[in-house]
Amino acid sequence: MPRMTSFDKSAFPLALAFAAIVAGAPMAAGAQTADPAMPMDHTMPMDHAMPMDHAMPMDHAMPMDHAMPMDHSAHDMAGMDAMHGMKGMLGPYSMMRDASGTAWQADSAPMQAIMGHTGDWSTMIHGMVTLIYDKQGGPRGADKTFSTSMLMGMAQRPLGGGTLTLRGMGSLDPLMGRSGYPLLLATGETADGRTPLIDRQHPHDALMELSATYSHPLTDGLSGFVYAGMPGEPALGPVTFMHRFSGIANPEAPIAHHWLDSTHVTFGVVTAGLTTRRVKLEGSVFTGREPDQKRWNFDKPRFDSWSARVTFNPTDNLSLQVSHGYLKSPEQLTPDDNEHRTTASATWNRALGPGRTWQTTFAWGRNRHSGGDHHAAQDEAPSDAFLLESALQWRRWTAFGRAENVDKDELFLEPDPLAGQRFNVSKLTLGGYHSVPLGPLAFDLGGLVSGYALPHAAEARYGGHPTSFMLFTRLRIVGR
């Protein structure tokens, strides 16, 4: 692949549009200000058994995304008391546990948002926009300056003895172009409907989630829930990388994405489940086909696939999950191929004190194909992916790292003699950033560097041992 340099002209207006949305957000009622470098100190006990008084407006009646830290040390005690009485979106547990889709992570994980209320509704908004200079090394690498973004809004209210939650999430990622951005060893999806993306990461769709969830207590300590999204996220895999603190610090997608959490934007999802204070059992029916290269529209819902997931949070600092799913025809370019995916993960989070948080995630995913070209090869070995990532935030400095090992058989196309061969590849990324508070926003400035371990047969194509790096600035919501 020839080296090329490109620039995403959307990068400049994105930051301005993002700031304008935040400035105009109707969240002033009860909103509070947070230092972007200061996560909530969870060393204080939280009484999650306290019943929620729906007669009183509560600013924090929302499930939160835990991707970025919020400092509650500056909040007054009335605000903290309100937090103590909150319950989760799906049942009788702390709202701090809710993350992407219906996934859980550790209760002690940090969060950020602008929160408020209007009438019976409690509201929340959070998001970020990132400007990135990307230089992927070696003869298959490329350069690009581009932007990624995400804006999410939630609204929640009591209804019929239960809880109704509405959530919407969008992105301007399609502005970077259908071919996405350079990322060595990344595979999956297509830019033109004819050839697969290789050594590039596809952009997210403009509409990433539009969902409704209703939960209702069944007995003391047991609740049932139904979640529907178009698009949404089925009960398969860990918390999506861009919604967990250990992953979102790193602005690039994992090369293990299509073994772990690639279903996080699925056009057509219905999930039902049961929750207790520590355990969640759930199952989904959803569309197996991944989004196509037309990133601004709705894809056709098919509801031809299924998944099941068990999640266990034994303590406030640990979340464990195991899941399995059947994906019918996930790839547009190989429509006769189906996939069985199994995942398991553990996320550990520790609040080390004011302004200090450490989170680590370990995840494993296995894909086994059937049908199509795989029909005659019933004994074909499944492919595995392992991910270990961690982020340590120390006041206004954050350091992060990610190590991955993945079996890849899509790195080379015909007529290359390596086409179809499976290679076990590894990647190590280390980076960090510094945060500067800007009222309800925070400005991050950081960078990362990546190295790779490749089999001998693939080294020549990738130039031996290439090195890649990214420089980035990020504007994110932290609260008022």
Short mmCIF file of C-alpha atoms in Angstrom, two decimals:
data_model
loop_
_atom_site.label_atom_id
_atom_site.label_comp_id
_atom_site.label_asym_id
_atom_site.label_seq_id
_atom_site.Cartn_x
_atom_site.Cartn_y
_atom_site.Cartn_z
CA MET A 1 0.00 0.00 0.00
CA PRO A 2 1.54 3.37 -0.94
CA ARG A 3 2.12 5.89 1.80
CA MET A 4 -0.21 8.84 1.73
CA THR A 5 -0.90 11.92 3.78
CA SER A 6 -4.39 13.40 4.10
CA PHE A 7 -6.25 15.97 6.17
CA ASP A 8 -9.82 15.85 7.43
CA LYS A 9 -11.27 19.33 6.86
CA SER A 10 -14.10 18.59 9.28
CA ALA A 11 -11.74 18.79 12.25
CA PHE A 12 -12.03 22.57 12.77
CA PRO A 13 -15.85 23.01 12.79
CA LEU A 14 -16.31 19.93 14.95
CA ALA A 15 -14.78 21.55 18.01
CA LEU A 16 -16.84 24.72 17.53
CA ALA A 17 -20.07 22.78 17.05
CA PHE A 18 -19.36 20.64 20.09
CA ALA A 19 -18.74 23.66 22.32
CA ALA A 20 -21.92 25.34 21.05
CA ILE A 21 -24.02 22.28 21.89
CA VAL A 22 -22.60 22.18 25.40
CA ALA A 23 -23.10 25.90 25.97
CA GLY A 24 -26.72 25.64 24.90
CA ALA A 25 -27.59 22.44 26.70
CA PRO A 26 -30.75 22.91 28.81
CA MET A 27 -29.11 21.39 31.87
CA ALA A 28 -28.65 24.36 34.12
CA ALA A 29 -31.12 23.17 36.75
CA GLY A 30 -29.16 21.44 39.43
CA ALA A 31 -26.03 21.14 37.26
CA GLN A 32 -22.69 21.01 39.05
CA THR A 33 -19.08 21.74 38.16
CA ALA A 34 -16.27 19.19 38.18
CA ASP A 35 -12.52 19.32 37.80
CA PRO A 36 -11.73 17.03 34.82
CA ALA A 37 -8.83 15.52 36.67
CA MET A 38 -10.74 14.57 39.80
CA PRO A 39 -12.80 11.34 39.81
CA MET A 40 -15.44 10.57 42.37
CA ASP A 41 -13.99 9.18 45.58
CA HIS A 42 -15.76 5.86 46.11
CA THR A 43 -14.01 5.13 49.36
CA MET A 44 -17.08 6.60 51.09
CA PRO A 45 -19.81 3.99 51.65
CA MET A 46 -22.90 4.41 49.50
CA ASP A 47 -26.25 3.16 50.74
CA HIS A 48 -27.81 1.71 47.60
CA ALA A 49 -30.66 0.25 49.57
CA MET A 50 -32.21 3.67 50.18
CA PRO A 51 -35.52 3.92 48.26
CA MET A 52 -35.76 6.52 45.56
CA ASP A 53 -38.22 9.31 46.29
CA HIS A 54 -39.83 10.15 42.97
CA ALA A 55 -41.69 13.04 44.51
CA MET A 56 -38.48 15.01 44.71
CA PRO A 57 -36.62 16.08 41.53
CA MET A 58 -33.19 14.49 41.48
CA ASP A 59 -30.40 15.70 39.27
CA HIS A 60 -28.59 12.37 39.19
CA ALA A 61 -31.33 9.94 38.27
CA MET A 62 -29.43 8.78 35.24
CA PRO A 63 -27.31 5.76 34.31
CA MET A 64 -23.85 7.05 33.59
CA ASP A 65 -21.13 6.28 31.14
CA HIS A 66 -17.94 5.70 33.12
CA ALA A 67 -15.48 6.52 30.42
CA MET A 68 -14.09 9.76 31.88
CA PRO A 69 -13.59 11.04 35.42
CA MET A 70 -15.76 13.51 37.31
CA ASP A 71 -14.76 15.04 40.64
CA HIS A 72 -17.52 14.88 43.22
CA SER A 73 -15.23 16.09 46.00
CA ALA A 74 -16.43 19.63 45.31
CA HIS A 75 -20.11 18.71 45.45
CA ASP A 76 -22.12 19.73 48.46
CA MET A 77 -23.51 17.07 50.79
CA ALA A 78 -27.03 17.50 49.43
CA GLY A 79 -25.79 16.43 46.00
CA MET A 80 -23.98 13.45 47.50
CA ASP A 81 -27.08 12.42 49.45
CA ALA A 82 -29.02 12.42 46.17
CA MET A 83 -26.39 10.15 44.62
CA HIS A 84 -26.71 7.71 47.55
CA GLY A 85 -30.39 7.11 46.79
CA MET A 86 -30.02 6.38 43.07
CA LYS A 87 -30.71 3.07 41.41
CA GLY A 88 -29.57 1.67 38.10
CA MET A 89 -31.30 1.72 34.74
CA LEU A 90 -32.04 -2.02 34.82
CA GLY A 91 -32.74 -2.77 38.48
CA PRO A 92 -31.84 -2.50 42.17
CA TYR A 93 -28.21 -1.39 42.06
CA SER A 94 -26.11 1.77 41.91
CA MET A 95 -26.55 3.89 38.78
CA MET A 96 -22.74 4.16 38.66
CA ARG A 97 -22.68 0.63 37.21
CA ASP A 98 -24.51 1.36 33.94
CA ALA A 99 -22.33 1.71 30.84
CA SER A 100 -22.81 1.06 27.10
CA GLY A 101 -26.04 -0.64 26.02
CA THR A 102 -27.08 -2.88 28.91
CA ALA A 103 -23.48 -3.68 29.91
CA TRP A 104 -22.16 -3.25 33.46
CA GLN A 105 -18.84 -2.20 34.83
CA ALA A 106 -17.48 -1.61 38.32
CA ASP A 107 -19.58 0.64 40.59
CA SER A 108 -16.45 2.56 41.64
CA ALA A 109 -15.57 3.62 38.08
CA PRO A 110 -15.33 7.38 37.39
CA MET A 111 -17.85 9.29 35.29
CA GLN A 112 -18.57 12.67 33.74
CA ALA A 113 -21.71 14.51 32.60
CA ILE A 114 -23.84 17.61 32.71
CA MET A 115 -26.92 16.62 34.67
CA GLY A 116 -30.24 18.30 35.33
CA HIS A 117 -33.99 17.78 35.44
CA THR A 118 -37.18 19.07 33.90
CA GLY A 119 -40.53 18.05 35.34
CA ASP A 120 -40.47 14.32 36.09
CA TRP A 121 -37.47 13.77 33.82
CA SER A 122 -33.85 13.60 34.94
CA THR A 123 -31.40 14.38 32.16
CA MET A 124 -27.76 13.87 31.29
CA ILE A 125 -25.45 14.85 28.43
CA HIS A 126 -21.85 13.86 27.81
CA GLY A 127 -19.47 13.52 24.90
CA MET A 128 -16.18 14.50 23.32
CA VAL A 129 -14.48 15.52 20.09
CA THR A 130 -10.87 14.55 19.33
CA LEU A 131 -8.44 15.92 16.72
CA ILE A 132 -5.77 13.34 15.83
CA TYR A 133 -2.59 13.25 13.78
CA ASP A 134 -1.99 9.60 12.93
CA LYS A 135 1.25 8.19 11.48
CA GLN A 136 1.28 4.42 10.98
CA GLY A 137 4.76 3.08 10.23
CA GLY A 138 6.17 0.68 7.63
CA PRO A 139 5.33 0.18 3.94
CA ARG A 140 1.67 -0.60 4.72
CA GLY A 141 1.28 2.47 6.92
CA ALA A 142 -0.16 5.89 6.08
CA ASP A 143 -0.57 9.35 7.57
CA LYS A 144 -3.81 11.19 8.26
CA THR A 145 -5.14 14.09 10.31
CA PHE A 146 -8.76 13.50 11.25
CA SER A 147 -11.34 13.91 14.00
CA THR A 148 -13.56 11.54 15.95
CA SER A 149 -16.54 12.56 18.05
CA MET A 150 -19.43 11.34 20.17
CA LEU A 151 -22.34 13.11 21.84
CA MET A 152 -24.82 11.27 24.03
CA GLY A 153 -28.00 12.37 25.76
CA MET A 154 -30.17 10.50 28.27
CA ALA A 155 -33.52 11.13 29.92
CA GLN A 156 -35.09 9.05 32.69
CA ARG A 157 -38.35 9.12 34.65
CA PRO A 158 -40.50 6.87 36.87
CA LEU A 159 -43.36 5.21 34.98
CA GLY A 160 -45.96 2.70 36.13
CA GLY A 161 -44.01 1.61 39.16
CA GLY A 162 -40.84 1.15 37.12
CA THR A 163 -38.20 3.26 35.34
CA LEU A 164 -38.16 4.45 31.72
CA THR A 165 -34.84 5.49 30.19
CA LEU A 166 -34.37 7.02 26.74
CA ARG A 167 -30.91 7.34 25.21
CA GLY A 168 -29.53 8.79 21.98
CA MET A 169 -25.94 8.90 20.74
CA GLY A 170 -24.49 10.36 17.57
CA SER A 171 -21.14 10.97 15.91
CA LEU A 172 -19.64 13.02 13.07
CA ASP A 173 -17.11 10.26 12.32
CA PRO A 174 -18.50 9.76 8.77
CA LEU A 175 -16.94 13.11 7.86
CA MET A 176 -13.49 11.48 7.97
CA GLY A 177 -14.42 9.45 4.88
CA ARG A 178 -15.64 5.90 4.27
CA SER A 179 -12.13 4.44 4.50
CA GLY A 180 -11.73 5.65 8.10
CA TYR A 181 -8.22 6.13 9.43
CA PRO A 182 -4.92 4.20 9.13
CA LEU A 183 -4.45 1.53 11.84
CA LEU A 184 -1.98 -1.29 11.26
CA LEU A 185 -3.40 -4.82 11.70
CA ALA A 186 -7.00 -3.57 11.90
CA THR A 187 -9.52 -5.52 9.78
CA GLY A 188 -13.28 -5.58 9.28
CA GLU A 189 -16.06 -3.97 7.21
CA THR A 190 -15.68 -2.21 3.87
CA ALA A 191 -15.42 1.31 2.42
CA ASP A 192 -16.83 0.64 -1.05
CA GLY A 193 -18.88 -2.57 -0.83
CA ARG A 194 -16.27 -4.44 -2.93
CA THR A 195 -12.99 -4.68 -1.00
CA PRO A 196 -12.40 -5.12 2.75
CA LEU A 197 -10.73 -2.55 4.95
CA ILE A 198 -7.25 -3.76 5.94
CA ASP A 199 -4.81 -1.80 8.10
CA ARG A 200 -7.55 0.80 8.50
CA GLN A 201 -10.27 1.38 11.10
CA HIS A 202 -13.75 2.12 9.77
CA PRO A 203 -15.65 5.22 10.99
CA HIS A 204 -18.67 4.89 13.26
CA ASP A 205 -22.15 5.57 11.92
CA ALA A 206 -23.63 9.03 12.43
CA LEU A 207 -26.37 7.49 14.60
CA MET A 208 -24.81 5.11 17.12
CA GLU A 209 -27.72 4.52 19.48
CA LEU A 210 -31.40 5.35 19.71
CA SER A 211 -32.86 3.23 22.47
CA ALA A 212 -35.55 2.89 25.12
CA THR A 213 -35.34 0.78 28.30
CA TYR A 214 -38.02 -0.06 30.81
CA SER A 215 -37.32 -1.85 34.09
CA HIS A 216 -39.75 -2.93 36.80
CA PRO A 217 -39.25 -4.57 40.22
CA LEU A 218 -40.58 -8.13 40.38
CA THR A 219 -39.77 -9.02 43.98
CA ASP A 220 -37.57 -7.52 46.67
CA GLY A 221 -34.11 -7.28 45.10
CA LEU A 222 -35.15 -8.66 41.69
CA SER A 223 -36.12 -6.65 38.60
CA GLY A 224 -36.93 -7.40 34.99
CA PHE A 225 -36.12 -5.16 32.04
CA VAL A 226 -36.60 -4.78 28.29
CA TYR A 227 -34.22 -2.78 26.07
CA ALA A 228 -34.84 -1.92 22.40
CA GLY A 229 -32.51 -0.04 20.09
CA MET A 230 -32.45 1.08 16.45
CA PRO A 231 -29.50 1.16 16.52
CA GLY A 232 -28.49 -0.34 19.84
CA GLU A 233 -26.08 -2.78 21.48
CA PRO A 234 -26.91 -6.47 22.13
CA ALA A 235 -25.89 -8.46 25.20
CA LEU A 236 -22.56 -9.63 23.77
CA GLY A 237 -19.05 -8.76 24.94
CA PRO A 238 -17.61 -6.37 27.51
CA VAL A 239 -18.37 -2.67 27.86
CA THR A 240 -17.47 -1.09 24.50
CA PHE A 241 -13.92 0.28 24.35
CA MET A 242 -15.08 3.88 23.91
CA HIS A 243 -17.24 3.69 27.06
CA ARG A 244 -14.82 2.22 29.60
CA PHE A 245 -12.23 4.34 31.39
CA SER A 246 -9.39 1.90 30.68
CA GLY A 247 -10.12 2.10 26.94
CA ILE A 248 -11.35 5.58 26.12
CA ALA A 249 -8.12 7.24 27.22
CA ASN A 250 -6.61 5.69 24.07
CA PRO A 251 -8.06 7.43 20.96
CA GLU A 252 -7.49 4.44 18.62
CA ALA A 253 -9.70 1.37 18.35
CA PRO A 254 -8.36 -2.03 19.49
CA ILE A 255 -7.31 -4.46 16.74
CA ALA A 256 -9.34 -7.03 18.75
CA HIS A 257 -12.51 -4.98 18.21
CA HIS A 258 -14.18 -7.57 15.94
CA TRP A 259 -13.66 -10.32 18.49
CA LEU A 260 -15.02 -8.41 21.49
CA ASP A 261 -17.39 -5.47 21.00
CA SER A 262 -17.96 -4.81 17.28
CA THR A 263 -21.74 -5.22 17.74
CA HIS A 264 -22.00 -1.98 19.73
CA VAL A 265 -23.71 -0.27 16.75
CA THR A 266 -26.38 -2.74 15.58
CA PHE A 267 -29.45 -1.77 13.58
CA GLY A 268 -32.17 -3.65 15.38
CA VAL A 269 -31.76 -4.98 18.94
CA VAL A 270 -34.19 -6.25 21.58
CA THR A 271 -32.80 -7.42 24.94
CA ALA A 272 -34.67 -8.79 27.97
CA GLY A 273 -33.23 -9.79 31.30
CA LEU A 274 -33.31 -10.10 35.08
CA THR A 275 -31.12 -8.27 37.57
CA THR A 276 -30.35 -8.54 41.26
CA ARG A 277 -27.99 -6.34 43.25
CA ARG A 278 -24.95 -8.25 41.97
CA VAL A 279 -26.03 -10.48 39.04
CA LYS A 280 -27.54 -9.83 35.61
CA LEU A 281 -28.90 -12.47 33.20
CA GLU A 282 -29.94 -11.28 29.74
CA GLY A 283 -30.55 -12.37 26.17
CA SER A 284 -30.85 -10.50 22.87
CA VAL A 285 -32.20 -10.95 19.38
CA PHE A 286 -30.56 -8.60 16.90
CA THR A 287 -29.30 -8.00 13.35
CA GLY A 288 -26.12 -9.94 12.68
CA ARG A 289 -24.97 -7.84 9.70
CA GLU A 290 -22.52 -5.09 10.61
CA PRO A 291 -23.25 -1.54 9.39
CA ASP A 292 -22.47 -0.96 5.72
CA GLN A 293 -20.32 1.78 4.22
CA LYS A 294 -23.25 4.23 4.04
CA ARG A 295 -22.70 5.81 7.46
CA TRP A 296 -25.47 8.45 7.42
CA ASN A 297 -28.55 6.20 7.03
CA PHE A 298 -30.45 3.44 8.82
CA ASP A 299 -29.57 -0.13 7.83
CA LYS A 300 -32.30 -2.74 7.44
CA PRO A 301 -33.17 -4.55 10.72
CA ARG A 302 -33.20 -8.35 10.35
CA PHE A 303 -33.37 -9.84 13.88
CA ASP A 304 -31.66 -13.00 12.63
CA SER A 305 -29.06 -13.42 15.38
CA TRP A 306 -29.00 -14.01 19.14
CA SER A 307 -26.81 -13.70 22.21
CA ALA A 308 -26.83 -14.35 25.95
CA ARG A 309 -24.72 -12.80 28.71
CA VAL A 310 -24.16 -13.33 32.43
CA THR A 311 -22.61 -10.49 34.43
CA PHE A 312 -21.45 -10.65 38.05
CA ASN A 313 -20.23 -7.71 40.13
CA PRO A 314 -18.96 -9.38 43.34
CA THR A 315 -17.65 -6.08 44.74
CA ASP A 316 -17.91 -2.40 43.90
CA ASN A 317 -14.44 -2.58 42.29
CA LEU A 318 -14.90 -5.59 40.00
CA SER A 319 -17.17 -6.54 37.10
CA LEU A 320 -17.07 -9.94 35.37
CA GLN A 321 -18.97 -11.09 32.28
CA VAL A 322 -19.19 -14.09 29.96
CA SER A 323 -21.28 -14.09 26.79
CA HIS A 324 -21.97 -16.05 23.63
CA GLY A 325 -23.71 -15.12 20.42
CA TYR A 326 -24.59 -16.32 16.92
CA LEU A 327 -24.10 -13.69 14.21
CA LYS A 328 -25.75 -14.46 10.88
CA SER A 329 -23.87 -13.08 7.87
CA PRO A 330 -21.97 -10.36 9.76
CA GLU A 331 -19.74 -9.33 6.85
CA GLN A 332 -21.22 -7.75 3.73
CA LEU A 333 -18.45 -9.10 1.47
CA THR A 334 -18.87 -12.74 2.64
CA PRO A 335 -22.66 -13.00 3.09
CA ASP A 336 -22.69 -16.82 3.38
CA ASP A 337 -20.34 -16.84 6.37
CA ASN A 338 -21.87 -16.96 9.85
CA GLU A 339 -20.08 -16.53 13.16
CA HIS A 340 -20.26 -17.90 16.69
CA ARG A 341 -18.63 -15.50 19.16
CA THR A 342 -17.71 -16.20 22.77
CA THR A 343 -16.27 -13.56 25.10
CA ALA A 344 -15.21 -13.24 28.72
CA SER A 345 -13.86 -10.18 30.51
CA ALA A 346 -12.96 -8.71 33.87
CA THR A 347 -12.76 -4.99 34.68
CA TRP A 348 -11.18 -3.89 37.93
CA ASN A 349 -11.38 -0.28 39.09
CA ARG A 350 -9.89 1.40 42.13
CA ALA A 351 -10.44 4.96 43.32
CA LEU A 352 -7.08 5.82 44.87
CA GLY A 353 -8.22 9.13 46.34
CA PRO A 354 -9.19 12.60 45.08
CA GLY A 355 -8.03 12.96 41.50
CA ARG A 356 -6.58 9.44 41.30
CA THR A 357 -8.16 6.41 39.60
CA TRP A 358 -6.80 3.17 38.20
CA GLN A 359 -8.79 0.85 35.94
CA THR A 360 -7.69 -2.35 34.18
CA THR A 361 -9.62 -4.56 31.75
CA PHE A 362 -8.73 -8.04 30.56
CA ALA A 363 -10.86 -9.52 27.76
CA TRP A 364 -10.84 -12.63 25.60
CA GLY A 365 -12.87 -13.24 22.47
CA ARG A 366 -13.21 -16.25 20.16
CA ASN A 367 -14.79 -16.32 16.70
CA ARG A 368 -15.75 -19.55 14.98
CA HIS A 369 -17.00 -19.30 11.40
CA SER A 370 -19.44 -21.59 9.63
CA GLY A 371 -21.04 -21.70 6.20
CA GLY A 372 -19.62 -20.17 3.02
CA ASP A 373 -15.96 -20.95 2.41
CA HIS A 374 -15.81 -22.47 5.90
CA HIS A 375 -18.54 -25.07 5.23
CA ALA A 376 -16.10 -27.64 3.83
CA ALA A 377 -13.56 -27.02 6.60
CA GLN A 378 -15.54 -28.17 9.62
CA ASP A 379 -12.34 -28.72 11.60
CA GLU A 380 -11.02 -25.18 11.06
CA ALA A 381 -9.68 -23.85 14.35
CA PRO A 382 -11.44 -20.84 15.87
CA SER A 383 -9.58 -17.55 16.08
CA ASP A 384 -8.81 -15.92 19.42
CA ALA A 385 -8.11 -12.40 20.63
CA PHE A 386 -6.71 -11.29 23.96
CA LEU A 387 -6.71 -7.72 25.27
CA LEU A 388 -5.16 -6.23 28.40
CA GLU A 389 -5.48 -2.49 28.90
CA SER A 390 -5.06 -0.12 31.81
CA ALA A 391 -5.37 3.60 32.55
CA LEU A 392 -4.00 5.42 35.60
CA GLN A 393 -5.21 8.95 36.24
CA TRP A 394 -3.19 11.03 38.70
CA ARG A 395 -4.89 14.37 39.05
CA ARG A 396 -4.49 16.12 35.66
CA TRP A 397 -2.16 13.51 34.16
CA THR A 398 -3.34 10.18 32.71
CA ALA A 399 -1.15 7.31 31.50
CA PHE A 400 -2.56 4.39 29.54
CA GLY A 401 -1.45 1.17 27.87
CA ARG A 402 -2.95 -1.62 25.79
CA ALA A 403 -1.53 -5.02 24.83
CA GLU A 404 -3.27 -7.25 22.28
CA ASN A 405 -2.71 -10.65 20.71
CA VAL A 406 -5.02 -11.64 17.84
CA ASP A 407 -5.32 -14.40 15.22
CA LYS A 408 -5.81 -12.66 11.85
CA ASP A 409 -6.57 -14.31 8.49
CA GLU A 410 -7.75 -11.19 6.61
CA LEU A 411 -4.48 -9.24 6.33
CA PHE A 412 -3.73 -10.19 2.69
CA LEU A 413 -5.88 -10.42 -0.43
CA GLU A 414 -5.64 -12.49 -3.60
CA PRO A 415 -3.40 -12.92 -5.54
CA ASP A 416 -0.91 -12.48 -2.69
CA PRO A 417 0.38 -15.95 -1.75
CA LEU A 418 -0.26 -15.06 1.92
CA ALA A 419 -3.98 -14.51 1.27
CA GLY A 420 -6.17 -16.55 3.62
CA GLN A 421 -3.32 -17.59 5.87
CA ARG A 422 -3.74 -17.07 9.59
CA PHE A 423 -1.16 -15.02 11.48
CA ASN A 424 -0.87 -14.53 15.21
CA VAL A 425 0.00 -10.86 15.66
CA SER A 426 0.61 -8.69 18.71
CA LYS A 427 0.50 -4.97 19.41
CA LEU A 428 1.61 -2.86 22.37
CA THR A 429 0.52 0.77 22.80
CA LEU A 430 1.68 3.21 25.51
CA GLY A 431 0.56 6.82 25.86
CA GLY A 432 -0.71 9.60 28.06
CA TYR A 433 -2.29 13.05 28.18
CA HIS A 434 -2.59 16.18 30.33
CA SER A 435 -5.98 17.80 31.09
CA VAL A 436 -6.78 21.51 31.39
CA PRO A 437 -10.20 22.59 32.81
CA LEU A 438 -12.33 24.93 30.66
CA GLY A 439 -15.53 25.51 32.64
CA PRO A 440 -17.93 22.65 31.80
CA LEU A 441 -15.31 21.20 29.43
CA ALA A 442 -11.80 19.82 29.66
CA PHE A 443 -9.03 20.09 27.09
CA ASP A 444 -6.65 17.12 26.78
CA LEU A 445 -3.28 17.13 25.03
CA GLY A 446 -1.53 13.80 24.55
CA GLY A 447 0.11 11.17 22.42
CA LEU A 448 0.82 7.46 22.05
CA VAL A 449 3.31 5.12 20.40
CA SER A 450 2.69 1.54 19.18
CA GLY A 451 4.97 -1.39 18.40
CA TYR A 452 4.17 -4.78 16.84
CA ALA A 453 5.26 -8.41 16.89
CA LEU A 454 4.65 -10.25 13.60
CA PRO A 455 5.34 -13.76 12.29
CA HIS A 456 8.37 -14.00 10.04
CA ALA A 457 6.28 -14.56 6.91
CA ALA A 458 4.43 -11.25 7.45
CA GLU A 459 7.40 -9.15 8.55
CA ALA A 460 8.56 -8.38 5.01
CA ARG A 461 5.15 -6.98 4.06
CA TYR A 462 5.07 -4.75 7.14
CA GLY A 463 8.71 -3.69 7.03
CA GLY A 464 10.05 -5.81 9.87
CA HIS A 465 9.06 -4.14 13.13
CA PRO A 466 7.18 -0.92 12.31
CA THR A 467 6.45 1.81 14.85
CA SER A 468 3.35 4.01 14.80
CA PHE A 469 2.32 7.07 16.77
CA MET A 470 -0.58 9.48 17.28
CA LEU A 471 -0.74 13.02 18.64
CA PHE A 472 -4.14 14.22 19.81
CA THR A 473 -6.12 17.00 21.42
CA ARG A 474 -9.53 16.29 22.91
CA LEU A 475 -12.38 18.48 24.09
CA ARG A 476 -14.78 16.67 26.43
CA ILE A 477 -17.70 17.40 28.72
CA VAL A 478 -16.94 17.23 32.44
CA GLY A 479 -19.97 18.99 33.95
CA ARG A 480 -20.99 22.41 35.18
#
